Amino acid sequence: MFLKRLKKKLAFINIQGKVFLLVLFCFVPFYLCRLYFSPRVVLPEEKTVKIRGMVVQQPYLKGSHQIIRLNSVLIMTERFPGYFYGDHLEIIGNFKKQLLGPFNYYYLSVFPSIKKIDEEDNLINKTVFKKFLFKTKGQIKKGISSLLPEPHASLLLGILLGMKSQIPFDFWQALRKTGTLHLVVASGQNVSMVSGFLIQSLIHFLNRKWTIFIASLGIIIYVLMVGSEAPAMRAGLMAILAFSAQLSGREAHSLNILFFSALFMLLFSPLLLFDIGFQLSFMATLGILIIYPLLKTKKLLSLPILGDGLGITIAAQIATLPILLVNFGQISWLSPFINMLVIPTIPFIMVLGGGMAFLGLFSKLLSQLLAYFAWLFLNYFIKVVNFFGNLSFVSWELDKLSGWWAIGYYFLLFLILLRKSIYDRSRFN
Amino acid sequence: MTEADLIRKPFFWLSLALILFFIFAFSLPDNRLYITFCQVGQGDAILISYKNKQILVDGGPNKDVLNCLGKNMPFWDRNLEMVVLTHPEKDHLTGLIDVFKNYKIDYFISTEVSNSSLGFKEFQRIILEEKPFLFNPQKGDRIKINPLEFLFLWPEFKMSDKNYTGKDLNETSVVFQLSFKEFDVLFTGDISSKIEEVLEVSEVEVLKVAHHGSSYSTSNNFLDKIKPKLAVICVGKNRFGHPTIEVLERLKKHSIKILRTDKSEIKVITNGYYYQLSPSLLE
């Protein structure tokens, strides 16, 4: 009886949906296999160990210390000498395991002895290319920080290139409190703006095929440059999938693209499932794709320029709320409003920042001129964030909630959306 | 109308330029001297600004000094007229590496005493790259940046690695008095009482307390001699017990007002005759 009713309710899932479910069912066991066999680093604790490895992320400064990452090992050391992405290091020290989640952990070593090993020169490999990218990134950073004061320079670098480590602590806290932190990490939004910009400017010179090819290349370079973090990777993959679908003449459904990108990423690197950045990015996009169209019909959100930002943030917030609460125990109820105020500046900041980085190669004067304009938008952004960040009632601190709460929330959300979609469908028919 | 439409409108950029011009006009400085003791943690970083001239004394232990500069300089000014490094220890030096990277510096004042640390090596490299005008001061030297005057009181001789055989870099600190009309401030670096005893100083209004409030500095004798009304302690979280109770007691005994940079940034504003503290510090 119950099954029959359920069947009737689920009848609207069309052929495409069934194919999708099938793929999902095949995926799960395969994924679990990958997860089970994924390589883990295990180091003895309470003992001095010697390890060797390559620096997998551009080291960054935290206060007056340097943080270096070798796969699942984090090292805190003096600021000088500075190490770089791709350096091979030999580390002797004590390592302490820090748990981030059931499958997510890293080892931390504080002030171990570090020796740089001369690496054998593999002529062309991806390290060389990435090294080149990080060098370029370093150059851009140097240029921008010499043109703008702090924290403006840091904010611009965050928005443009997802460089977040140099952001002053106070300002970081204000961003966190106001729920605008997602704007300064290499987010999907950056990637979609870069791809949009590339497509729109290239299409004037090239045919469709080449435009898409070169834009894809541009996206890959951008994603690598911002450090290939999960949100940027997801957005890059989605953009490229969407382009390829367009090229092969198929109509691409955004939801399918999102799911396939996510599945692909998980197969490639199973531990990503436990990465908060990945979870947030995936759920936020899902929220924007499913909930935002429903909100869009509301009159309140039809404000010019500002309305889009508000609607998108509300949609993303509804979809990511449990992840934020379970992991950070903090919620900023004014966040959609604050986002609405600052999001419109992002395209200007990205265009001006990109212009500054590019012009900086030729003429300091021109890029300084752009910097003044960028300063205007950045200053507005900073003023808004600092103003709301200083209000004590902007965010609520809660005790960290249990995962069950999150599951319950998503189940409820799913039911509401299901009801809504059935209702809409019946009205439509 | 979307952002993409706006970006293509010349009128939009023109109005932005107008706004910028107004902000520029309103950010033009007045005739007063501003001395900002930056909040940089355990270390010194002090910005002296008068009109469009800025002088930075030490850079603190980290990049926080850049925020202080960003906050206290007009946005269009990327130039520091003078930077003083009192002595090459990391709580005074490290931040200057970032300052030299990001700002144009005209004059760099420091002794030629070096430190074997890697941070100092990096600093040397940056200085050689940026090529500011270098000056090694000694007792009695004066630098005038009208109407400000810097009178150097220490070290006794032009100091370099060759003629300095002692071990304590603190004792090589550049000490100077800044005068603006009737208003004087004494900057003491990290000197100890031993040197305070032999300094030829006059009375001042404000004292930058030596060595983050270490008990081996700021003696009763010294306070009797310079009679400051206000003492500023540049200090942050540290394991040395700075500022020490002894120093705080001594300052209290002389009924000197004490301000500390671990609580907030400290700004002293003066017209050369009277001084006031930035609004947040008024009681």
XYZ file of C-alpha atoms in Angstrom:
712
model
C 0.000 0.000 0.000
C 2.649 2.435 1.136
C 4.966 1.355 -1.641
C 2.311 1.966 -4.208
C 1.760 5.467 -2.991
C 5.463 6.116 -2.949
C 5.715 4.799 -6.486
C 2.965 7.121 -7.566
C 4.683 10.031 -5.909
C 7.994 9.217 -7.485
C 6.436 8.690 -10.886
C 7.423 12.138 -11.984
C 11.059 11.141 -12.014
C 11.604 10.879 -15.730
C 13.892 8.683 -17.763
C 16.792 11.023 -17.244
C 16.304 10.813 -13.518
C 16.230 7.019 -13.634
C 19.475 6.921 -15.544
C 20.894 9.257 -12.995
C 19.793 7.087 -10.071
C 21.316 4.085 -11.781
C 24.619 5.882 -12.126
C 24.441 6.846 -8.483
C 23.852 3.224 -7.427
C 26.816 2.044 -9.444
C 28.892 4.837 -8.081
C 28.418 4.185 -4.386
C 30.178 0.795 -4.097
C 32.921 1.943 -6.403
C 33.407 5.034 -4.313
C 33.509 3.062 -1.063
C 36.225 0.886 -2.577
C 38.258 3.926 -3.499
C 37.764 5.395 -0.050
C 38.837 2.172 1.620
C 41.966 1.834 -0.436
C 42.916 5.476 -0.517
C 46.467 5.951 0.676
C 46.924 7.124 4.252
C 49.937 8.498 5.948
C 50.580 7.021 9.365
C 53.347 8.427 11.482
C 54.355 7.291 14.951
C 53.705 9.954 17.554
C 55.808 10.707 20.640
C 58.888 9.846 18.671
C 61.299 11.742 16.484
C 60.757 10.785 12.867
C 62.455 11.637 9.627
C 60.232 12.161 6.603
C 60.783 13.336 3.077
C 58.281 14.961 0.818
C 57.367 17.675 -1.595
C 55.714 20.937 -0.634
C 52.244 20.589 -2.141
C 50.887 24.028 -1.458
C 52.474 27.429 -1.608
C 53.616 27.984 2.028
C 51.957 30.895 3.779
C 52.490 33.086 6.797
C 50.496 32.818 9.974
C 51.474 35.645 12.273
C 55.238 35.561 12.207
C 55.456 31.854 11.372
C 55.538 30.005 8.106
C 53.134 27.121 7.461
C 54.323 24.438 5.038
C 52.221 21.568 3.790
C 53.463 18.195 2.563
C 50.400 16.075 1.778
C 48.857 15.364 5.165
C 51.679 16.885 7.154
C 51.659 20.499 8.262
C 54.835 22.144 9.458
C 55.105 25.347 11.407
C 58.475 27.004 11.230
C 60.297 30.331 11.221
C 59.437 32.805 8.487
C 62.911 32.627 6.993
C 64.148 30.923 4.942
C 61.000 30.937 2.842
C 60.140 27.663 1.091
C 58.216 27.294 -2.143
C 55.781 24.995 -3.795
C 57.613 22.027 -5.276
C 60.579 22.128 -2.892
C 61.673 18.708 -1.681
C 62.252 18.730 2.040
C 63.626 16.375 4.632
C 62.034 16.925 8.008
C 63.197 15.595 11.347
C 60.899 16.197 14.266
C 57.921 15.132 16.317
C 54.549 14.860 14.656
C 51.216 15.220 16.345
C 48.006 13.969 14.834
C 45.181 16.485 14.586
C 41.740 15.187 13.766
C 39.428 17.221 11.582
C 36.808 14.549 10.952
C 36.420 10.796 10.771
C 38.589 10.504 7.661
C 40.203 13.856 7.734
C 43.335 14.472 9.733
C 46.769 15.902 9.456
C 50.034 15.695 11.326
C 51.450 18.856 12.784
C 55.089 19.421 13.549
C 56.205 22.603 15.248
C 59.707 23.920 14.534
C 61.248 20.657 13.298
C 64.604 20.681 11.585
C 64.154 21.162 7.855
C 66.631 20.413 5.121
C 66.069 21.201 1.499
C 66.982 18.307 -0.770
C 68.196 19.008 -4.274
C 65.569 17.551 -6.508
C 66.384 15.686 -9.668
C 65.327 17.813 -12.579
C 62.509 16.111 -14.378
C 62.471 18.273 -17.436
C 58.790 18.766 -18.022
C 56.268 17.742 -15.466
C 53.311 19.310 -13.853
C 55.369 20.592 -10.964
C 57.368 22.836 -13.255
C 54.213 24.267 -14.742
C 52.594 24.806 -11.368
C 55.785 26.368 -10.064
C 55.622 28.801 -12.929
C 51.996 29.589 -12.077
C 52.789 30.187 -8.426
C 55.652 32.420 -9.433
C 53.287 34.449 -11.593
C 50.864 34.555 -8.694
C 53.665 35.799 -6.440
C 54.463 38.526 -8.965
C 50.829 39.625 -9.095
C 50.694 39.662 -5.322
C 53.821 41.783 -5.158
C 52.428 44.236 -7.671
C 49.073 44.587 -5.992
C 50.410 44.927 -2.457
C 52.671 47.744 -3.562
C 49.735 49.663 -5.040
C 47.098 49.365 -2.332
C 47.139 49.771 1.443
C 46.129 47.012 3.837
C 43.640 45.420 4.237
C 42.541 46.505 0.756
C 45.397 44.709 -0.982
C 44.711 41.493 0.930
C 41.016 41.652 0.187
C 41.657 42.160 -3.509
C 44.077 39.218 -3.572
C 41.482 37.137 -1.771
C 38.717 37.978 -4.196
C 40.863 37.782 -7.308
C 43.108 34.823 -6.567
C 41.641 33.223 -3.462
C 44.750 34.119 -1.451
C 43.438 34.205 2.059
C 46.442 33.603 4.250
C 47.644 37.201 4.232
C 44.318 38.681 5.322
C 44.697 40.493 8.660
C 43.212 38.539 11.557
C 40.707 41.200 12.646
C 39.326 41.570 9.179
C 39.183 37.796 8.793
C 37.054 37.603 11.931
C 34.746 40.314 10.594
C 34.356 38.419 7.312
C 33.563 35.240 9.218
C 31.053 36.939 11.467
C 29.217 38.584 8.606
C 29.075 35.424 6.497
C 31.091 36.957 3.665
C 34.152 34.750 3.978
C 33.086 32.778 0.918
C 33.828 35.830 -1.214
C 37.537 35.791 -0.445
C 38.231 32.119 -0.919
C 38.766 30.784 -4.387
C 35.092 30.147 -4.845
C 32.963 28.935 -7.677
C 31.854 32.488 -8.276
C 35.367 33.556 -9.234
C 35.688 30.722 -11.673
C 32.353 31.379 -13.316
C 33.227 35.046 -13.661
C 36.584 34.256 -15.209
C 34.994 31.805 -17.620
C 32.237 34.257 -18.488
C 34.770 36.972 -19.118
C 36.938 34.694 -21.277
C 34.001 33.515 -23.374
C 32.599 36.975 -23.881
C 35.879 38.498 -24.937
C 37.167 35.583 -27.023
C 33.992 35.107 -29.015
C 34.708 38.368 -30.830
C 37.912 36.978 -32.317
C 37.490 33.243 -32.646
C 34.894 30.731 -33.738
C 32.879 28.817 -31.165
C 35.065 25.765 -31.074
C 38.281 27.644 -30.436
C 36.652 30.019 -27.982
C 35.486 27.115 -25.880
C 38.821 25.360 -26.136
C 40.851 28.382 -25.105
C 38.389 29.386 -22.395
C 38.640 25.868 -20.935
C 42.388 26.163 -20.957
C 42.101 29.523 -19.229
C 39.857 28.035 -16.575
C 42.276 25.168 -15.924
C 45.135 27.629 -15.533
C 43.073 29.838 -13.222
C 41.973 26.898 -11.066
C 45.557 25.659 -10.775
C 46.737 29.151 -9.988
C 44.283 29.684 -7.146
C 45.588 26.471 -5.622
C 43.109 23.871 -6.898
C 40.932 23.921 -3.824
C 37.675 22.016 -3.935
C 35.247 24.891 -4.639
C 37.314 26.276 -7.507
C 37.897 22.791 -8.905
C 34.176 22.034 -8.801
C 33.255 25.244 -10.569
C 36.019 24.791 -13.151
C 34.936 21.249 -13.881
C 31.316 22.353 -14.180
C 32.185 25.147 -16.568
C 34.252 22.866 -18.774
C 31.554 20.168 -18.777
C 28.961 22.767 -19.705
C 31.144 24.019 -22.554
C 31.790 20.536 -23.874
C 28.099 19.759 -23.743
C 27.447 22.890 -25.735
C 30.103 21.943 -28.245
C 28.634 18.494 -28.788
C 25.262 20.098 -29.359
C 23.543 18.658 -26.295
C 21.558 20.726 -23.933
C 23.232 20.616 -20.585
C 21.201 20.485 -17.442
C 23.035 22.350 -14.676
C 21.973 19.867 -12.031
C 23.394 16.953 -14.001
C 26.618 18.820 -14.544
C 26.892 19.550 -10.845
C 26.344 15.903 -9.912
C 28.739 14.550 -12.498
C 31.435 17.016 -11.498
C 31.010 16.023 -7.874
C 31.054 12.295 -8.635
C 34.110 12.689 -10.808
C 35.945 14.640 -8.137
C 35.038 12.105 -5.468
C 36.262 9.195 -7.547
C 39.485 11.001 -8.154
C 40.012 11.975 -4.555
C 37.615 10.138 -2.198
C 38.576 12.053 0.928
C 37.093 15.213 -0.550
C 33.702 14.076 0.726
C 34.856 15.069 4.199
C 36.311 18.377 3.077
C 34.128 21.192 4.402
C 34.979 23.372 1.429
C 33.728 20.681 -0.923
C 30.542 20.128 1.074
C 29.783 23.824 1.272
C 30.518 24.439 -2.367
C 28.406 21.504 -3.520
C 25.428 22.282 -1.306
C 25.567 26.016 -2.034
C 25.489 25.358 -5.775
C 22.682 22.858 -5.324
C 20.785 25.456 -3.318
C 21.333 28.112 -5.963
C 20.155 25.749 -8.698
C 17.054 24.458 -6.903
C 15.968 26.990 -4.291
C 16.951 30.239 -5.993
C 14.485 29.819 -8.911
C 11.705 29.376 -6.349
C 12.745 32.520 -4.481
C 13.136 34.493 -7.672
C 9.368 34.689 -8.101
C 9.040 36.657 -4.875
C 8.488 40.393 -5.376
C 10.859 41.354 -2.598
C 13.833 39.993 -4.487
C 13.292 41.924 -7.675
C 15.426 44.884 -6.600
C 17.819 45.938 -9.354
C 21.471 44.807 -8.864
C 20.974 44.053 -5.162
C 18.129 41.543 -5.455
C 20.140 38.831 -7.172
C 22.783 38.825 -4.461
C 20.138 38.602 -1.759
C 18.254 35.758 -3.417
C 21.393 33.784 -4.176
C 22.714 34.162 -0.637
C 19.435 33.134 0.925
C 19.271 30.078 -1.326
C 22.866 29.135 -0.561
C 22.368 29.749 3.132
C 19.286 27.528 3.316
C 21.235 24.754 1.641
C 24.425 25.070 3.688
C 23.008 25.936 7.103
C 23.557 22.531 8.759
C 27.133 22.257 7.473
C 27.943 25.661 8.928
C 26.258 24.892 12.228
C 27.740 21.433 12.675
C 31.266 22.555 11.816
C 31.498 26.101 13.079
C 28.567 26.508 15.469
C 28.105 30.013 14.193
C 25.356 31.528 12.156
C 25.051 35.035 10.886
C 21.394 35.817 10.422
C 22.107 39.138 8.731
C 24.415 37.465 6.247
C 22.021 37.569 3.243
C 21.532 41.275 3.766
C 25.266 41.976 4.140
C 26.010 39.824 1.130
C 23.427 41.740 -0.823
C 25.320 44.932 -0.019
C 28.779 43.705 -0.965
C 28.250 41.157 -3.737
C 27.599 43.786 -6.442
C 31.142 45.106 -5.918
C 32.720 41.764 -6.789
C 32.568 42.068 -10.603
C 34.110 45.538 -10.442
C 36.790 44.413 -8.054
C 37.628 41.424 -10.240
C 37.733 43.438 -13.456
C 39.807 46.229 -11.917
C 42.059 43.784 -10.072
C 42.591 41.736 -13.213
C 43.376 44.948 -15.053
C 45.844 45.983 -12.355
C 47.611 42.632 -12.487
C 47.805 42.757 -16.273
C 48.778 46.418 -16.666
C 51.264 46.056 -13.834
C 53.426 44.110 -16.273
C 53.822 47.169 -18.498
C 53.210 50.371 -16.632
C 53.056 51.060 -12.951
C 51.304 54.367 -13.550
C 48.320 52.913 -15.381
C 47.916 50.141 -12.893
C 48.116 52.687 -10.060
C 45.264 54.590 -11.700
C 43.126 51.449 -11.734
C 44.141 50.842 -8.129
C 42.458 54.086 -7.070
C 39.189 52.916 -8.571
C 39.597 49.462 -7.082
C 40.284 51.117 -3.731
C 36.865 52.761 -3.879
C 35.034 49.443 -4.168
C 37.330 47.668 -1.731
C 36.969 50.423 0.817
C 33.200 50.229 0.582
C 33.383 46.437 1.003
C 35.662 46.771 4.037
C 33.552 49.504 5.637
C 30.386 47.423 5.309
C 32.004 44.243 6.631
C 33.743 46.003 9.515
C 30.600 47.896 10.462
C 28.468 44.759 10.669
C 31.337 42.699 12.043
C 31.526 45.021 15.034
C 27.879 44.581 15.921
C 27.611 41.904 18.531
C 24.158 40.736 17.479
C 25.071 39.968 13.870
C 25.916 36.360 14.503
C 24.823 33.799 17.007
C 27.261 31.443 18.567
C 25.748 28.051 19.172
C 27.181 24.892 20.556
C 28.256 22.623 17.785
C 25.280 20.549 16.735
C 25.319 16.850 16.093
C 25.325 15.386 12.627
C 21.864 13.860 13.183
C 20.389 17.306 13.327
C 21.877 18.033 9.903
C 20.472 14.843 8.417
C 17.047 15.662 9.821
C 17.224 19.163 8.393
C 18.149 17.961 4.928
C 15.426 15.323 4.996
C 12.868 17.976 5.880
C 14.200 20.337 3.221
C 14.019 17.530 0.693
C 10.383 16.817 1.605
C 9.414 20.488 1.326
C 11.068 20.834 -2.068
C 9.529 17.560 -3.250
C 6.078 18.731 -2.218
C 6.632 22.046 -3.889
C 7.781 20.448 -7.121
C 4.835 18.012 -7.160
C 2.495 20.888 -6.469
C 4.020 22.996 -9.247
C 3.867 20.087 -11.643
C 0.221 19.372 -10.958
C -0.616 23.012 -11.377
C 1.316 23.133 -14.599
C -0.413 20.112 -16.087
C 20.662 47.071 -15.298
C 23.417 44.692 -14.255
C 27.038 45.187 -13.256
C 28.149 44.196 -16.738
C 26.114 47.048 -18.244
C 27.500 49.536 -15.758
C 31.086 48.581 -16.499
C 30.632 49.731 -20.096
C 29.157 53.142 -19.212
C 31.692 56.026 -19.287
C 29.328 58.089 -17.165
C 29.589 55.520 -14.394
C 33.383 55.753 -14.313
C 33.240 59.513 -14.484
C 31.056 59.701 -11.397
C 33.391 57.272 -9.632
C 36.301 59.555 -10.487
C 34.352 62.435 -8.980
C 33.712 60.493 -5.774
C 37.398 59.606 -5.614
C 38.305 63.251 -5.994
C 36.035 64.209 -3.102
C 37.481 61.508 -0.879
C 40.936 62.712 -1.850
C 40.027 66.306 -0.978
C 38.652 65.264 2.395
C 41.606 63.064 3.245
C 44.043 65.970 2.950
C 45.803 66.257 6.294
C 45.599 69.183 8.707
C 48.411 71.086 10.425
C 48.795 68.739 13.340
C 51.351 66.084 14.114
C 50.050 62.532 14.536
C 52.068 59.930 16.362
C 50.572 56.461 16.111
C 51.875 53.627 18.249
C 50.738 50.640 16.221
C 49.201 47.533 17.661
C 51.600 44.922 16.297
C 51.979 42.497 19.182
C 55.272 42.243 21.076
C 57.391 44.795 19.244
C 57.695 48.427 18.255
C 56.155 50.153 15.266
C 55.471 53.862 15.470
C 54.194 56.044 12.672
C 54.880 59.763 12.810
C 52.929 61.780 10.298
C 52.747 65.466 9.590
C 50.864 66.675 6.509
C 51.978 64.376 3.696
C 55.225 63.372 5.401
C 55.409 60.028 7.151
C 58.182 58.616 9.259
C 58.102 55.051 10.539
C 60.114 54.001 13.568
C 60.636 50.206 13.600
C 58.334 47.659 11.980
C 57.231 45.251 14.685
C 57.512 41.461 14.520
C 55.015 40.790 11.706
C 52.952 42.167 8.879
C 50.492 43.938 11.176
C 52.430 47.127 10.617
C 50.969 47.219 7.101
C 47.450 47.478 8.536
C 48.581 50.297 10.753
C 50.030 52.138 7.763
C 46.930 51.409 5.688
C 44.714 52.809 8.400
C 46.750 55.883 9.215
C 47.989 57.041 5.831
C 45.899 58.505 3.003
C 45.061 55.811 0.457
C 46.928 57.493 -2.374
C 50.203 57.840 -0.466
C 52.595 54.928 -1.088
C 55.656 56.771 0.100
C 57.365 56.907 3.513
C 59.775 59.819 3.731
C 61.919 58.185 6.407
C 62.222 54.850 8.170
C 64.226 54.381 11.347
C 65.362 50.964 12.517
C 66.471 51.377 16.123
C 68.290 48.052 16.250
C 68.220 44.855 14.183
C 66.206 42.513 16.396
C 63.213 40.732 15.022
C 60.552 42.445 17.129
C 61.644 45.728 15.547
C 62.848 44.524 12.172
C 60.664 41.845 10.591
C 57.716 44.086 9.726
C 60.053 46.467 7.931
C 60.745 43.754 5.344
C 57.123 44.002 4.229
C 57.149 47.778 4.501
C 60.161 48.011 2.194
C 58.529 45.588 -0.231
C 55.272 47.531 -0.447
C 56.194 51.186 0.061
C 58.695 53.531 -1.489
C 61.156 54.711 1.154
C 63.356 57.785 0.734
C 65.645 57.725 3.763
C 66.627 54.784 5.900
C 68.213 55.547 9.265
C 69.976 52.754 11.117
C 73.279 51.726 12.611
C 75.476 49.353 10.630
C 75.320 46.680 13.269
C 74.099 43.385 11.866
C 72.382 40.335 13.196
C 73.152 36.807 12.034
C 69.476 35.833 11.743
C 67.963 34.793 8.417
C 65.358 37.526 8.798
C 68.109 40.124 8.850
C 69.726 38.583 5.748
C 66.401 38.896 3.947
C 66.101 42.479 5.153
C 69.583 43.297 3.849
C 68.666 41.808 0.478
C 65.526 43.978 0.266
C 67.422 47.131 1.251
C 70.005 46.503 -1.454
C 67.193 45.976 -3.936
C 65.175 49.058 -2.989
C 68.181 51.385 -2.554
C 66.914 54.027 -0.129
C 69.304 56.777 0.968
C 71.154 55.355 3.998
C 72.258 57.270 7.069
C 74.110 55.973 10.106
C 73.409 58.383 12.976
C 75.441 59.286 16.050
C 74.988 61.451 19.112
C 74.351 65.089 18.207
C 73.162 64.500 14.621
C 70.055 66.395 13.642
C 67.614 65.685 10.839
C 65.109 68.365 9.935
C 61.921 67.582 8.098
C 60.335 70.994 8.505
C 58.885 71.743 10.994
C 59.889 68.471 12.668
C 63.323 67.997 14.128
C 64.975 64.731 15.036
C 67.857 65.012 17.485
C 69.869 61.815 17.840
C 71.110 61.000 21.350
C 72.538 57.529 20.920
C 74.656 55.654 19.811
C 77.656 57.636 20.870
C 79.640 56.905 17.686
C 78.688 55.776 14.231
C 78.121 52.152 15.021
C 79.018 49.240 12.785
C 80.038 45.608 13.173
C 83.694 46.707 13.240
C 83.526 49.025 16.222
C 80.821 47.253 18.183
C 82.164 44.397 20.243
C 79.405 44.038 22.798
C 76.839 41.270 22.596
C 73.621 43.066 23.470
C 72.064 44.548 20.348
C 69.596 46.448 22.537
C 72.383 48.722 23.718
C 73.077 49.804 20.141
C 69.539 51.182 19.816
C 69.132 54.482 18.035
C 67.682 56.926 20.565
C 66.261 60.244 19.404
C 64.066 63.110 20.423
C 61.381 64.346 18.071
C 60.512 68.015 18.462
C 57.570 69.847 16.961
C 57.415 73.440 18.227
C 57.073 73.048 22.023
C 56.234 69.376 21.929
C 58.881 66.678 22.446
C 58.810 62.903 22.343
C 61.654 60.615 23.301
C 62.107 57.368 21.385
C 64.297 54.961 23.271
C 64.382 51.689 21.308
C 65.330 48.884 23.671
C 68.066 50.570 25.751
C 68.648 49.654 29.395
C 69.093 51.969 32.369
C 72.854 51.831 31.877
C 72.457 53.919 28.758
C 69.568 55.971 30.088
C 72.024 57.211 32.734
C 74.456 58.624 30.192
C 71.938 60.095 27.736
C 72.025 63.868 27.557
C 68.298 64.489 27.565
C 65.984 67.337 28.395
C 62.394 67.247 29.562
C 59.838 65.731 27.179
C 56.067 65.418 27.032
C 55.864 61.826 25.860
C 58.193 58.885 26.473
C 58.256 55.700 24.414
C 59.128 53.356 27.272
C 62.307 51.421 26.484
C 62.346 47.678 25.862
C 58.586 47.023 26.117
C 58.585 47.838 29.826
C 61.499 45.644 30.919
C 62.507 46.152 34.546
C 66.109 46.861 33.511
C 65.004 50.046 31.771
C 63.087 53.196 32.718
C 64.781 53.919 36.049
C 63.543 56.416 38.630
C 66.534 58.664 37.916
C 65.730 58.744 34.254
C 62.079 59.591 34.855
C 63.137 62.380 37.238
C 65.321 63.784 34.512
C 62.879 63.762 31.565
C 59.601 64.274 33.474
C 57.214 62.896 30.855
C 53.462 63.376 31.228
C 52.620 60.355 29.152
C 54.417 57.026 28.792
C 53.588 54.637 25.957
C 54.552 50.986 26.253
C 54.771 49.041 22.985
C 53.982 45.529 24.100
C 52.047 42.401 23.138
C 51.637 38.861 24.368
C 55.071 37.726 25.540
C 56.881 35.316 27.802
C 59.194 37.891 29.421
C 56.566 39.395 31.704
C 56.615 42.713 29.848
C 55.559 45.248 30.884
C 56.993 44.509 34.314
C 55.253 45.528 37.513
C 58.410 47.382 38.577
C 58.238 49.723 35.594
C 54.493 50.247 35.951
C 55.027 51.114 39.638
C 57.833 53.541 38.838
C 55.692 55.303 36.252
C 52.766 55.471 38.666
C 54.987 56.876 41.377
C 55.904 59.731 39.057
C 52.171 60.137 38.261
C 52.756 59.547 34.561
C 49.810 58.436 32.469
C 50.455 54.969 31.029
C 49.153 53.727 27.694
C 49.859 50.273 26.261
C 49.637 49.041 22.687
C 48.393 45.603 23.727
C 45.051 47.189 24.604
C 44.605 49.250 21.439
C 46.386 51.396 18.935
C 47.519 54.664 20.514
C 47.401 57.947 18.718
C 48.844 61.172 20.080
C 47.739 64.283 18.197
C 49.394 67.639 18.772
C 49.474 71.165 17.366
C 52.911 71.678 18.876
C 51.664 73.183 22.141
C 48.919 70.929 23.409
C 48.348 67.292 22.733
C 45.350 65.029 22.818
C 44.792 61.314 22.480
C 42.728 59.752 19.741
C 39.023 59.838 20.710
C 38.748 56.217 21.774
C 41.323 56.770 24.518
C 39.695 59.800 26.138
C 38.449 59.009 29.585
